[in-house]
């Protein structure tokens, strides 16, 4: 509530003009803009700030984009208001929406969402979430790093997930447990299984050894061309 409006003694740091100045001439010329704005609101020492959206209408903020109440909770940090009161306020005071915290842990705000169905201008209320949270569909997903030096978390942080050599690795962290990644992981695992060698012949199925040989041959060809 402190940085999304020039009204109520505050300053809007998210204007379209600020965005266009930050994104460069091409994007600015294309009309870069924010589709909506949001404000959070938590009571301090049991009281909302004077600039809280729960003490004002959407029009009081004087913004050009749709304005949502982006985060709020029940209890002392909401002046003791109920979920029904909070959602009812957001709706009746023309805010574009309200995203209460939280959807799965207690206490939820589902009762407030459901209460909107009683308003004449609300045609439907759909609540697709439920408690307890839905089961983890990635429980059997592999998260094997591409080498022993760096973890999947580091590869994500460094933006390396899209590199060709990351195919089949860090399936959970990088690739959302996609079936393509898991299939590639299974293939790599089979390739890396040592095969039985006879008469001292090299184990060509071992990926690391094969790569070493191919690299050596390529280096030899390069030097020959020189």
Coordinates of C-alpha atoms in Angstrom, one line a residue:
X1 CA 0.0 0.0 0.0
X2 CA 3.1 2.3 0.2
X3 CA 4.3 2.2 -3.4
X4 CA 1.5 1.7 -5.9
X5 CA -0.3 5.0 -5.8
X6 CA 0.3 8.7 -5.8
X7 CA -2.8 9.2 -3.6
X8 CA -3.1 9.1 0.2
X9 CA 0.3 10.8 0.6
X10 CA 2.2 8.0 -1.1
X11 CA 4.1 7.6 -4.4
X12 CA 3.5 5.2 -7.2
X13 CA 6.8 3.6 -8.2
X14 CA 5.1 1.3 -10.8
X15 CA 3.7 3.7 -13.3
X16 CA 3.8 2.9 -17.0
X17 CA 6.3 5.8 -17.5
X18 CA 8.7 4.2 -15.0
X19 CA 8.4 0.8 -16.7
X20 CA 9.0 2.2 -20.2
X21 CA 12.1 4.1 -18.9
X22 CA 13.5 0.9 -17.5
X23 CA 12.8 -1.6 -20.4
X24 CA 14.5 0.3 -23.3
X25 CA 13.3 2.2 -26.3
X26 CA 11.9 -0.7 -28.4
X27 CA 9.7 -2.0 -25.6
X28 CA 8.7 1.5 -24.6
X29 CA 7.7 2.3 -28.2
X30 CA 5.6 -0.9 -28.2
X31 CA 3.6 0.5 -25.3
X32 CA 5.0 -1.5 -22.4
X33 CA 2.6 -1.3 -19.4
X34 CA 1.5 -3.1 -16.3
X35 CA -1.8 -5.0 -16.7
X36 CA -2.7 -4.5 -13.0
X37 CA -1.4 -3.2 -9.7
X38 CA -1.7 -4.8 -6.2
X39 CA -1.3 -3.7 -2.6
X40 CA -0.7 -5.8 0.5
X41 CA -2.4 -5.0 3.8
X42 CA -1.5 -6.2 7.3
X43 CA -2.6 -4.5 10.5
X44 CA 0.1 -3.3 12.9
X45 CA -0.5 -3.6 16.6
X46 CA -4.1 -4.6 15.8
X47 CA -4.8 -1.6 13.5
X48 CA -4.7 -1.2 9.8
X49 CA -2.5 1.7 8.4
X50 CA -4.6 4.7 7.4
X51 CA -3.7 3.9 3.8
X52 CA -4.9 0.3 4.0
X53 CA -7.3 -0.8 1.2
X54 CA -9.6 -2.1 3.9
X55 CA -10.2 1.5 4.9
X56 CA -10.7 2.9 1.4
X57 CA -12.4 2.3 -1.9
X58 CA -10.4 1.4 -5.1
X59 CA -11.2 4.9 -6.4
X60 CA -9.3 6.5 -3.5
X61 CA -6.0 5.2 -4.9
X62 CA -6.5 7.0 -8.2
X63 CA -4.6 4.4 -10.4
X64 CA -5.2 3.8 -14.1
X65 CA -4.8 0.0 -14.0
X66 CA -7.1 -2.5 -12.1
X67 CA -6.1 -2.6 -8.5
X68 CA -6.1 -5.8 -6.4
X69 CA -5.7 -6.4 -2.7
X70 CA -2.7 -8.7 -3.1
X71 CA -2.2 -10.2 0.4
X72 CA -3.9 -10.2 3.7
X73 CA -4.7 -12.6 6.6
X74 CA -7.2 -13.2 9.3
X75 CA -7.0 -12.4 13.0
X76 CA -5.1 -9.6 14.7
X77 CA -3.3 -8.6 11.5
X78 CA -6.7 -7.9 10.0
X79 CA -8.2 -5.9 13.0
X80 CA -10.0 -9.1 13.9
X81 CA -12.2 -9.1 10.7
X82 CA -13.5 -12.3 9.4
X83 CA -12.8 -13.7 5.9
X84 CA -16.3 -12.9 4.9
X85 CA -15.8 -9.2 6.0
X86 CA -12.5 -8.9 4.2
X87 CA -13.7 -10.3 0.9
X88 CA -17.0 -8.5 1.2
X89 CA -15.1 -5.2 1.6
X90 CA -12.9 -5.8 -1.4
X91 CA -15.9 -6.7 -3.6
X92 CA -18.2 -3.9 -2.5
X93 CA -15.5 -1.2 -2.7
X94 CA -14.7 -2.0 -6.3
X95 CA -11.3 -3.7 -6.0
X96 CA -10.5 -5.9 -9.0
X97 CA -9.8 -8.9 -6.8
X98 CA -8.4 -10.1 -3.5
X99 CA -5.7 -12.7 -2.9
X100 CA -5.9 -13.8 0.7
X101 CA -3.1 -15.7 2.4
X102 CA -3.3 -18.6 2.5
X103 CA -4.9 -21.3 0.3
X104 CA -3.8 -24.5 2.1
X105 CA -2.7 -23.9 5.6
X106 CA -5.0 -23.0 8.4
X107 CA -6.8 -20.7 8.8
X108 CA -7.8 -20.5 5.1
X109 CA -10.0 -17.8 3.6
X110 CA -12.3 -20.1 1.6
X111 CA -15.3 -19.0 3.7
X112 CA -14.7 -15.4 2.5
X113 CA -14.5 -16.5 -1.1
X114 CA -17.6 -18.6 -0.9
X115 CA -19.5 -15.8 0.7
X116 CA -19.2 -13.8 -2.6
X117 CA -21.7 -16.2 -4.2
X118 CA -24.4 -14.3 -2.2
X119 CA -23.8 -11.1 -4.2
X120 CA -26.3 -10.4 -7.0
X121 CA -23.5 -9.4 -9.5
X122 CA -21.4 -12.5 -8.9
X123 CA -22.4 -15.2 -11.3
X124 CA -20.1 -18.0 -10.0
X125 CA -17.5 -18.8 -7.4
X126 CA -15.2 -21.7 -8.1
X127 CA -12.9 -23.1 -5.4
X128 CA -10.6 -25.7 -6.9
X129 CA -8.2 -26.0 -3.9
X130 CA -8.8 -28.2 -0.9
X131 CA -7.2 -29.0 2.4
X132 CA -5.1 -31.0 2.9
X133 CA -3.0 -29.9 -0.1
X134 CA -3.0 -32.1 -3.2
X135 CA -0.6 -35.0 -3.3
X136 CA 3.0 -34.5 -4.5
X137 CA 3.0 -35.7 -8.1
X138 CA 6.8 -35.4 -8.1
X139 CA 7.5 -37.9 -5.3
X140 CA 9.1 -40.4 -7.7
X141 CA 10.8 -37.8 -9.8
X142 CA 14.6 -38.0 -10.0
X143 CA 16.9 -35.0 -9.3
X144 CA 20.3 -36.3 -10.3
X145 CA 22.9 -33.5 -10.9
X146 CA 25.0 -33.6 -14.1
X147 CA 28.2 -34.0 -12.1
X148 CA 29.4 -34.3 -8.5
X149 CA 30.8 -30.7 -8.3
X150 CA 27.5 -28.8 -8.6
X151 CA 24.0 -29.4 -7.2
X152 CA 20.8 -29.0 -9.1
X153 CA 19.9 -26.0 -6.9
X154 CA 23.1 -24.3 -8.1
X155 CA 22.3 -25.1 -11.7
X156 CA 18.9 -23.5 -11.3
X157 CA 20.3 -20.5 -9.6
X158 CA 22.9 -20.0 -12.4
X159 CA 20.3 -20.4 -15.1
X160 CA 21.9 -23.5 -16.6
X161 CA 18.8 -25.7 -16.9
X162 CA 18.4 -25.1 -20.6
X163 CA 21.9 -26.1 -21.5
X164 CA 22.1 -29.2 -23.8
X165 CA 24.3 -31.1 -21.3
X166 CA 21.5 -30.7 -18.7
X167 CA 19.1 -33.0 -20.6
X168 CA 18.2 -35.9 -18.4
X169 CA 19.6 -34.2 -15.2
X170 CA 17.9 -32.3 -12.4
X171 CA 14.5 -33.5 -13.7
X172 CA 12.6 -32.1 -10.6
X173 CA 14.5 -28.9 -10.1
X174 CA 14.9 -27.9 -13.8
X175 CA 12.3 -29.7 -15.8
X176 CA 9.2 -30.0 -13.7
X177 CA 9.4 -33.8 -13.6
X178 CA 8.6 -33.9 -17.4
X179 CA 8.4 -37.4 -18.9
X180 CA 11.0 -36.4 -21.6
X181 CA 13.5 -35.6 -18.9
X182 CA 12.8 -38.9 -17.0
X183 CA 13.1 -40.9 -20.3
X184 CA 16.5 -39.2 -21.0
X185 CA 17.6 -39.9 -17.4
X186 CA 16.8 -43.6 -17.8
X187 CA 18.7 -43.8 -21.1
X188 CA 21.7 -42.1 -19.5
X189 CA 21.6 -44.4 -16.5
X190 CA 21.7 -47.5 -18.8
X191 CA 24.5 -46.1 -20.9
X192 CA 26.6 -45.5 -17.7
X193 CA 26.2 -49.1 -16.5
X194 CA 29.6 -50.9 -16.9
X195 CA 29.3 -53.7 -19.4
X196 CA 31.3 -56.9 -19.2
X197 CA 34.7 -56.6 -20.9
X198 CA 36.6 -59.5 -22.3
X199 CA 40.3 -60.0 -23.2
X200 CA 41.1 -56.6 -21.8
X201 CA 39.1 -54.8 -24.4
X202 CA 37.9 -51.3 -23.5
X203 CA 34.4 -50.9 -22.1
X204 CA 32.9 -48.8 -25.0
X205 CA 29.5 -48.6 -23.3
X206 CA 30.9 -46.6 -20.4
X207 CA 29.9 -43.0 -21.2
X208 CA 32.9 -41.3 -19.5
X209 CA 35.4 -43.5 -21.3
X210 CA 33.7 -43.2 -24.6
X211 CA 33.7 -39.4 -24.3
X212 CA 37.4 -39.4 -23.5
X213 CA 38.2 -41.5 -26.5
X214 CA 36.1 -39.3 -28.8
X215 CA 37.7 -36.2 -27.5
X216 CA 41.2 -37.6 -28.0
X217 CA 40.3 -38.6 -31.6
X218 CA 38.9 -35.1 -32.3
X219 CA 42.0 -33.4 -30.9
X220 CA 44.2 -35.7 -33.1
X221 CA 42.2 -34.8 -36.2
X222 CA 42.4 -31.1 -35.4
X223 CA 46.2 -31.2 -35.1
X224 CA 46.5 -33.2 -38.3
X225 CA 44.6 -30.5 -40.2
X226 CA 46.9 -27.9 -38.8

